[in-house]
Tab-separated table of N, CA and C in Angstrom:
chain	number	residue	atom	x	y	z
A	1	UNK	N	43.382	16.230	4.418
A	1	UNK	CA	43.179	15.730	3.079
A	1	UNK	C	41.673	15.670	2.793
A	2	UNK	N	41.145	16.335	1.608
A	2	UNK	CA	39.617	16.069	1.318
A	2	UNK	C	39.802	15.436	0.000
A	3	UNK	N	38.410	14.375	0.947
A	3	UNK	CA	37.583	12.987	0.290
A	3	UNK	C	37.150	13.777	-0.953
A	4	UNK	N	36.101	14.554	-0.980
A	4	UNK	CA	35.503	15.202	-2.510
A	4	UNK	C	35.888	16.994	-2.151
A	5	UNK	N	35.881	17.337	-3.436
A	5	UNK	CA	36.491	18.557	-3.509
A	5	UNK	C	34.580	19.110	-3.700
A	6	UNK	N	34.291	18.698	-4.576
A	6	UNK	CA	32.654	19.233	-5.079
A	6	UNK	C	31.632	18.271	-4.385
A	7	UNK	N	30.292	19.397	-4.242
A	7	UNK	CA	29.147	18.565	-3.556
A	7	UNK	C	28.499	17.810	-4.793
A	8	UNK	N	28.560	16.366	-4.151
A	8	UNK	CA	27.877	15.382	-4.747
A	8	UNK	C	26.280	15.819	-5.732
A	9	UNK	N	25.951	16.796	-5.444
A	9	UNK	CA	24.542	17.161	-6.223
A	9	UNK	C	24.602	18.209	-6.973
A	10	UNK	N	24.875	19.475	-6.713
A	10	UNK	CA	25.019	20.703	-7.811
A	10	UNK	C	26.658	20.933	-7.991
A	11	UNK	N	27.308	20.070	-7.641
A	11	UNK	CA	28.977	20.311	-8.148
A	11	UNK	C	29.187	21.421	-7.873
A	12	UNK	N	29.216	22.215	-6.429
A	12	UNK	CA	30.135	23.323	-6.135
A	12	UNK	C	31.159	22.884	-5.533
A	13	UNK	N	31.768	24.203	-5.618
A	13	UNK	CA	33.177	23.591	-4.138
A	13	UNK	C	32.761	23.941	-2.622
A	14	UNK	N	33.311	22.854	-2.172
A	14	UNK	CA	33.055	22.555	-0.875
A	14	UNK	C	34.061	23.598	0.180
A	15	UNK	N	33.490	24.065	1.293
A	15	UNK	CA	34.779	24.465	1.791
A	15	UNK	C	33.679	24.162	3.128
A	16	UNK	N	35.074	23.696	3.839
A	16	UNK	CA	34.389	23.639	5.565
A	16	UNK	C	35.598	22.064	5.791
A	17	UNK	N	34.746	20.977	6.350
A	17	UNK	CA	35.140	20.056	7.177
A	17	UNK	C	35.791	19.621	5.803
A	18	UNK	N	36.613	18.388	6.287
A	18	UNK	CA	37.243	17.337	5.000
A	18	UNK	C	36.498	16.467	4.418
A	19	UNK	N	35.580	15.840	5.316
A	19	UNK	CA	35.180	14.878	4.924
A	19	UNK	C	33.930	15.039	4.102
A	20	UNK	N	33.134	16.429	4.318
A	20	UNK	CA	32.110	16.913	3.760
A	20	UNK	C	31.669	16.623	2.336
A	21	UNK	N	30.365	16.245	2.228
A	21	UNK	CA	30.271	15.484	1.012
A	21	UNK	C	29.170	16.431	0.401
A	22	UNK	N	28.428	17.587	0.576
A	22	UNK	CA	27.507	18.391	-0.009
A	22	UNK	C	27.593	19.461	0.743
A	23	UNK	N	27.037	20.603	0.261
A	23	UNK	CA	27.775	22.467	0.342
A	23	UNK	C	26.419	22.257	1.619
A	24	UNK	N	25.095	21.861	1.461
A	24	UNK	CA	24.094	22.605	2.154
A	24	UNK	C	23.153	21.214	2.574
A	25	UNK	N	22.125	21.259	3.538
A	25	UNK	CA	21.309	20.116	3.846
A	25	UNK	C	20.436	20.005	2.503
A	26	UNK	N	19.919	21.206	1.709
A	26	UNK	CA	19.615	21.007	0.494
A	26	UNK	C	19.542	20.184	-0.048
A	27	UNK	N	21.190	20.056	-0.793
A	27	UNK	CA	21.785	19.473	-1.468
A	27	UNK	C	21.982	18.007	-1.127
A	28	UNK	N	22.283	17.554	-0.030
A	28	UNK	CA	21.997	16.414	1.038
A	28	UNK	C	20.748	15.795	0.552
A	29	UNK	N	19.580	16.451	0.923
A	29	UNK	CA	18.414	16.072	0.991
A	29	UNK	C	17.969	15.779	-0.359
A	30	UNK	N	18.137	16.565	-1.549
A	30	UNK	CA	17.762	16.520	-2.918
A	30	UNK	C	19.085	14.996	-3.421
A	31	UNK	N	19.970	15.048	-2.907
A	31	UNK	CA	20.282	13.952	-3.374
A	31	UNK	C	20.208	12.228	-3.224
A	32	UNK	N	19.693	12.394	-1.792
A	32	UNK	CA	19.494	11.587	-1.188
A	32	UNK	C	17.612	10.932	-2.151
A	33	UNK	N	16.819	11.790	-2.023
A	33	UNK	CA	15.954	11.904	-2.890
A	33	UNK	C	15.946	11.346	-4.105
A	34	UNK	N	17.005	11.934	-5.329
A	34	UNK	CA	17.064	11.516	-6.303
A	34	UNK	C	17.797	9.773	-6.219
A	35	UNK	N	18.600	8.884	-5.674
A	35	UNK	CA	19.078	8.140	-5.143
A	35	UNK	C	17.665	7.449	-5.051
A	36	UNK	N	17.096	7.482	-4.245
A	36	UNK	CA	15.546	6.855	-3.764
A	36	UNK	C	15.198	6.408	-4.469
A	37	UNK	N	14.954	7.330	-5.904
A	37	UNK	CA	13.925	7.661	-7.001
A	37	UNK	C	14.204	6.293	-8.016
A	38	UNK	N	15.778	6.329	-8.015
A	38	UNK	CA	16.268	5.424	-9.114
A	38	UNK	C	16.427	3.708	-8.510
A	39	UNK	N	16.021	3.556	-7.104
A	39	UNK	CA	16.053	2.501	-6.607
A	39	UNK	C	14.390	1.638	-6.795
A	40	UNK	N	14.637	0.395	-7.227
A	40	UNK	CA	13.267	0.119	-7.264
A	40	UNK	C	12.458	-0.219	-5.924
A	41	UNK	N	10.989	-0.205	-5.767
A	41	UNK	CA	10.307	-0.136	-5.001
A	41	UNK	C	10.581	-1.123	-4.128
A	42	UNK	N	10.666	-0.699	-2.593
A	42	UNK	CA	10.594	-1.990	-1.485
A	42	UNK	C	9.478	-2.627	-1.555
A	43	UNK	N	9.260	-4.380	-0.988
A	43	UNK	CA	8.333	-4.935	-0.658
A	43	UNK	C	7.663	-4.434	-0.158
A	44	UNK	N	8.220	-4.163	1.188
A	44	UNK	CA	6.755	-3.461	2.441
A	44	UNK	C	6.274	-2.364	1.512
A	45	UNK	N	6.577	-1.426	0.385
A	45	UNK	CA	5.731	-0.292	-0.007
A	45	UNK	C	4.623	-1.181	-0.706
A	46	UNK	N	5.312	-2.029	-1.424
A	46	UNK	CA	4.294	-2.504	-2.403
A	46	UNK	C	2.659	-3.341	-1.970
A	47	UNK	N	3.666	-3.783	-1.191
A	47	UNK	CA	2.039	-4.342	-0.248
A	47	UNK	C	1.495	-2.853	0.704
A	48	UNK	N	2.281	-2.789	1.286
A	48	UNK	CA	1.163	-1.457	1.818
A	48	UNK	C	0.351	-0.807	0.873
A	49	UNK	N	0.630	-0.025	-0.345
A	49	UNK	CA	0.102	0.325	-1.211
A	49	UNK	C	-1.130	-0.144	-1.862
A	50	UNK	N	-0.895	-1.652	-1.931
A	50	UNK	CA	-1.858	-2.841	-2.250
A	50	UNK	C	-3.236	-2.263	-1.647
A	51	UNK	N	-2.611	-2.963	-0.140
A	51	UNK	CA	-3.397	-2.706	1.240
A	51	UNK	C	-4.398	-1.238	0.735
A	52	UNK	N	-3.894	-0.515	1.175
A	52	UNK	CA	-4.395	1.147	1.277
A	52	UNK	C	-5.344	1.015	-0.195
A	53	UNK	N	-4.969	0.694	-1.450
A	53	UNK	CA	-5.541	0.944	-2.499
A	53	UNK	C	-6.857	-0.231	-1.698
A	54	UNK	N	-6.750	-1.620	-1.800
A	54	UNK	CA	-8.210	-2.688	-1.296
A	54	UNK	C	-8.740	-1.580	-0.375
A	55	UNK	N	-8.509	-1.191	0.626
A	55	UNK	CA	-9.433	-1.082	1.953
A	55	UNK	C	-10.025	0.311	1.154
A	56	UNK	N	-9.414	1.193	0.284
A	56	UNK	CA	-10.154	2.483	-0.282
A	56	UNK	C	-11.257	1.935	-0.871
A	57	UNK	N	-11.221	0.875	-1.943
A	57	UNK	CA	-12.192	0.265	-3.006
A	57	UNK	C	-13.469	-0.197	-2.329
A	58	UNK	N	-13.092	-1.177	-0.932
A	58	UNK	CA	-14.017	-1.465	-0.426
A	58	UNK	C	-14.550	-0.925	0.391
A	59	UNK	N	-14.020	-0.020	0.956
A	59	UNK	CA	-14.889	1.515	1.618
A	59	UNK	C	-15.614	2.197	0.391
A	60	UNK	N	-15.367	2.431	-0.123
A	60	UNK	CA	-16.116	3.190	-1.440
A	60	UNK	C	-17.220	2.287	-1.875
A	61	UNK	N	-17.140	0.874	-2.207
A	61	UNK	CA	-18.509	0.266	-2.530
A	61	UNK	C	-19.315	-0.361	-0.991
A	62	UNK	N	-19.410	-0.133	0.091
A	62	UNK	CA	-19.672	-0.482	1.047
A	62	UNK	C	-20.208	0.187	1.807
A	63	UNK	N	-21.496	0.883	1.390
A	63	UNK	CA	-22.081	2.013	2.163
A	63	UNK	C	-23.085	1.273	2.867
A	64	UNK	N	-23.650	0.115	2.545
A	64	UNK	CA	-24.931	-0.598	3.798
A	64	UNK	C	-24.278	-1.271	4.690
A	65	UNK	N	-23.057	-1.927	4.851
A	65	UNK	CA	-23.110	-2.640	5.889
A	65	UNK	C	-22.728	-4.067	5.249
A	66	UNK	N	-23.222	-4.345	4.123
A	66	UNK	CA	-23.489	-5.590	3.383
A	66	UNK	C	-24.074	-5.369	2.017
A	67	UNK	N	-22.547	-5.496	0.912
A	67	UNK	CA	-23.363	-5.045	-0.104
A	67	UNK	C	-22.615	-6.385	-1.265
A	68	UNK	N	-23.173	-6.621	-2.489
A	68	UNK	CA	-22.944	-8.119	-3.465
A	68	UNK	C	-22.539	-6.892	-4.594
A	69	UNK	N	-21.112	-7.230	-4.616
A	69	UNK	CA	-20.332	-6.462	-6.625
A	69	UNK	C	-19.634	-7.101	-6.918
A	70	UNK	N	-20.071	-7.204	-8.060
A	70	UNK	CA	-19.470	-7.688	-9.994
A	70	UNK	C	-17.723	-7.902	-9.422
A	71	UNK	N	-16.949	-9.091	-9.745
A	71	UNK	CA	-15.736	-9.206	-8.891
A	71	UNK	C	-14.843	-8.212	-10.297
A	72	UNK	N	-15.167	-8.409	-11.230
A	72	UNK	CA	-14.851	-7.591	-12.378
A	72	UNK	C	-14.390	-6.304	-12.097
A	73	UNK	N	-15.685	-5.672	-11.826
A	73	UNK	CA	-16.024	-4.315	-11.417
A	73	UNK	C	-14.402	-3.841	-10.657
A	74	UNK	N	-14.505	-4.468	-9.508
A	74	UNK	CA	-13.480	-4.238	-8.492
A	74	UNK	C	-12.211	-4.413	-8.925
A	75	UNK	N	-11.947	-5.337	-9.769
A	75	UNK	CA	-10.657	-5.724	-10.519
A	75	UNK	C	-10.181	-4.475	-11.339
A	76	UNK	N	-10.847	-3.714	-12.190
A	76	UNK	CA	-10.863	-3.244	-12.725
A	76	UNK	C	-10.661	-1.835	-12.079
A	77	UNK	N	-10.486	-1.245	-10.893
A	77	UNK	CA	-10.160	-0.784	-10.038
A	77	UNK	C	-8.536	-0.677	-9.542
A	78	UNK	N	-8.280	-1.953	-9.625
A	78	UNK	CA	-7.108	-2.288	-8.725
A	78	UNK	C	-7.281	-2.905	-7.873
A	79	UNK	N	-8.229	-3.847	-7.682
A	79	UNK	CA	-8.292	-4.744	-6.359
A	79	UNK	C	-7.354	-6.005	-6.924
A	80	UNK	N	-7.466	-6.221	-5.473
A	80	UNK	CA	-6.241	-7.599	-5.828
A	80	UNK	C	-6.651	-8.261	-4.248
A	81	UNK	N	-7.780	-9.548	-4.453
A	81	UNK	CA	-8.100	-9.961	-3.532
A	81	UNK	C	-6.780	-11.456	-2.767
A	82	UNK	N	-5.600	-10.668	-3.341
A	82	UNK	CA	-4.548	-11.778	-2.469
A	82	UNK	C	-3.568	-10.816	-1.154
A	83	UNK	N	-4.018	-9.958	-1.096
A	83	UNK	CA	-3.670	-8.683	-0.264
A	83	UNK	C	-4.960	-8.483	0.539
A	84	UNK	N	-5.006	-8.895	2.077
A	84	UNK	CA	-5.665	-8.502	2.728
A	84	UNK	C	-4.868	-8.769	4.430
A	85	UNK	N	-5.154	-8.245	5.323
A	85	UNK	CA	-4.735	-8.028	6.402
A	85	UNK	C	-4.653	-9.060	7.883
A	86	UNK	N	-6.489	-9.567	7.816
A	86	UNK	CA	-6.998	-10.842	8.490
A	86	UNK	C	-7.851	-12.002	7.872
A	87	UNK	N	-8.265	-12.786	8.786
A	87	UNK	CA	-9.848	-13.339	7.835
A	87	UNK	C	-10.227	-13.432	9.551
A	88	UNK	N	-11.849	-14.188	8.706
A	88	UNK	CA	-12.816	-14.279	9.349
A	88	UNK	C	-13.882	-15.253	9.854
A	89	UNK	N	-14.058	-16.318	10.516
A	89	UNK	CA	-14.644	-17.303	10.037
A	89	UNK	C	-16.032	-17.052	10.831
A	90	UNK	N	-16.977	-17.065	10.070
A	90	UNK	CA	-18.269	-17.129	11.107
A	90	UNK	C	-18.626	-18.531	11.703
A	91	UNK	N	-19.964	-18.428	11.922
A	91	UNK	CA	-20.511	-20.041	12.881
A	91	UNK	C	-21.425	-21.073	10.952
A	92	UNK	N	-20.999	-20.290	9.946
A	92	UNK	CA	-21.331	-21.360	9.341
A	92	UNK	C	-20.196	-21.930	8.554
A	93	UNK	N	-19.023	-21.380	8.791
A	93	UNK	CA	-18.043	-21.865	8.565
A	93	UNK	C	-17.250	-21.182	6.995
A	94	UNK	N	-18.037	-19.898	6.713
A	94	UNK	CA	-17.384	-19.044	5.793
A	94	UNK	C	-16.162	-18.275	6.221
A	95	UNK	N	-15.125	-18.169	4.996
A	95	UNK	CA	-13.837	-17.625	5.673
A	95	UNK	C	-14.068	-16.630	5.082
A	96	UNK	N	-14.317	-15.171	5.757
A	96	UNK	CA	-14.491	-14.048	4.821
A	96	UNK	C	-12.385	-12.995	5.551
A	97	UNK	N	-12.280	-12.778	4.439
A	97	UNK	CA	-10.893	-11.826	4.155
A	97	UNK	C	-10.858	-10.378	4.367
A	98	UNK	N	-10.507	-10.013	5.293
A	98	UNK	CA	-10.311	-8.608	5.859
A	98	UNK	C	-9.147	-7.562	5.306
A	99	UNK	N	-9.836	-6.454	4.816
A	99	UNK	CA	-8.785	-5.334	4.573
A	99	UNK	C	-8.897	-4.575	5.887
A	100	UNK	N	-8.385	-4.422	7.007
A	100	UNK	CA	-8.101	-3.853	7.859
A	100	UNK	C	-9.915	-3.900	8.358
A	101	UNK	N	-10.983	-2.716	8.415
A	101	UNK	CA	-12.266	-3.054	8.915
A	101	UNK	C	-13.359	-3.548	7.872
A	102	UNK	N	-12.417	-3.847	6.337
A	102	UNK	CA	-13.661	-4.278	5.331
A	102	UNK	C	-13.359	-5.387	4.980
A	103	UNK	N	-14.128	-5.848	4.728
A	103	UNK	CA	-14.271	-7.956	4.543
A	103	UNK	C	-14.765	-8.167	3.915
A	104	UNK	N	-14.305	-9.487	2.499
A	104	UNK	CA	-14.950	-9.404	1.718
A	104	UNK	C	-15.082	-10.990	1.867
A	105	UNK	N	-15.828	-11.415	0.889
A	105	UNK	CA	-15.652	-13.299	0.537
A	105	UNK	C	-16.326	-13.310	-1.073
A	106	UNK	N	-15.759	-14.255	-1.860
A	106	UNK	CA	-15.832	-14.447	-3.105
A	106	UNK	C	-16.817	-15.764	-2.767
A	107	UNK	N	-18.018	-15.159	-4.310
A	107	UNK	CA	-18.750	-15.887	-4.326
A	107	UNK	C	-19.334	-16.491	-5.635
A	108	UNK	N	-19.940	-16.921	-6.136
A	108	UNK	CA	-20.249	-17.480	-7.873
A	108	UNK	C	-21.372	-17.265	-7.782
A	109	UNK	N	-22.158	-16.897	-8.783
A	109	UNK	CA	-23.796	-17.382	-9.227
A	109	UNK	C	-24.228	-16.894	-10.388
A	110	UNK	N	-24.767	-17.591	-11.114
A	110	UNK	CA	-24.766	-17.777	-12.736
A	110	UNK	C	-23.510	-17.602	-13.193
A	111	UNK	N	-22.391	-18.227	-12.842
A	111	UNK	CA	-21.065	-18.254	-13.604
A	111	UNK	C	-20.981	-16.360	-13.741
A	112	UNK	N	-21.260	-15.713	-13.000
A	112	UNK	CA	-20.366	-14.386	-12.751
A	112	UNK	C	-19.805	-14.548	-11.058
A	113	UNK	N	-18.535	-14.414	-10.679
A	113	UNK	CA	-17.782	-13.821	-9.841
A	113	UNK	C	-17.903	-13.041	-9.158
A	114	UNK	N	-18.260	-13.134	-8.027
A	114	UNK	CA	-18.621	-11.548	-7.027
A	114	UNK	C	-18.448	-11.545	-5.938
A	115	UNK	N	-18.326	-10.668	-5.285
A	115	UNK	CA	-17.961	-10.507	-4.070
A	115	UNK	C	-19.004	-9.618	-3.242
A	116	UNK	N	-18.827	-10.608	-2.123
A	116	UNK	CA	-19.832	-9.789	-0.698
A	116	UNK	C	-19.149	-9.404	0.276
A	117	UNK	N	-19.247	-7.568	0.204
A	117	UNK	CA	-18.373	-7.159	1.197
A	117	UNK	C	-19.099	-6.890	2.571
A	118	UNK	N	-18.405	-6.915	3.427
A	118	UNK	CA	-19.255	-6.233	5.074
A	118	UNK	C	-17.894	-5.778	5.722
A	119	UNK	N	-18.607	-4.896	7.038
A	119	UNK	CA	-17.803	-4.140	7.693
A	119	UNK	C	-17.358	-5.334	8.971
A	120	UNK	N	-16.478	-4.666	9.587
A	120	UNK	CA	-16.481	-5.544	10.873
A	120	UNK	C	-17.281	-4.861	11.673
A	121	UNK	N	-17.456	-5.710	12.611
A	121	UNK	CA	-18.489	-5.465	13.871
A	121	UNK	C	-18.379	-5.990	15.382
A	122	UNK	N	-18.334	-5.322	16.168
A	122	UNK	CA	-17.757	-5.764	17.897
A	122	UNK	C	-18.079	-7.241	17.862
A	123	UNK	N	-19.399	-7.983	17.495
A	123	UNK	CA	-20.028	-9.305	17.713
A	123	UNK	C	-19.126	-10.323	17.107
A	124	UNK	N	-18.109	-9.538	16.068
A	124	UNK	CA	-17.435	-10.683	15.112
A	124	UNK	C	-16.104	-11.178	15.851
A	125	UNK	N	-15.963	-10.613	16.533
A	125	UNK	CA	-13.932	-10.663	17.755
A	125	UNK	C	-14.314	-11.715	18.278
């Protein structure tokens, strides 16, 4: 007795096993695909994504080692400083926030918002 007569994705007829539910891995694969497409996004993507987008932003403005930007600037980007990986506390007691090897800490002066990013460094473990 066969379950479906036609493959679930381009509606041919099936011929082979009974239980067979698509003519080709193709068809399998493209449907399985489209299925995906219409499901909304998992958690873990969304934060990973997060992730990957911060640690790009702050690699990109972080060419000395230690650099002070407009928190704006970065926002305006796609940063989203509630997505980060570790923190950091030094010996004066600042908690700086790690995207995987870039670290940032939010800071104020003259009522603009900014952030000081640095890299990690062997001395900081």
């Amino acid at each position: 007795m066969r379950f479906y007569k036609e493959c679930l994705h381009c509606n041919k007829e099936l011929k082979g096993r009974s239980d067979k539910k698509f003519c080709d891995l193709q068809c399998k694969s493209a449907h399985q695909y489209q299925q995906s497409q219409e499901q909304p996004e998992r958690f873990y993507n969304k934060v990973d994504n997060q992730l990957r987008l911060n640690r790009k932003i702050l690699k990109e403005y972080n060419k000395g080692g230690k650099v002070t930007v407009r928190a704006d600037l970065l926002k305006e980007l796609g940063f989203n400083a509630n997505f980060f990986t570790h923190y950091w506390k030094n010996t004066k007691g600042d908690v700086y926030l790690f995207v995987y090897e870039f670290g940032f800490i939010k800071r104020t002066e003259n009522n603009v918002d900014k952030y000081v990013l640095i890299q990690w460094q062997d001395y900081m473990a």
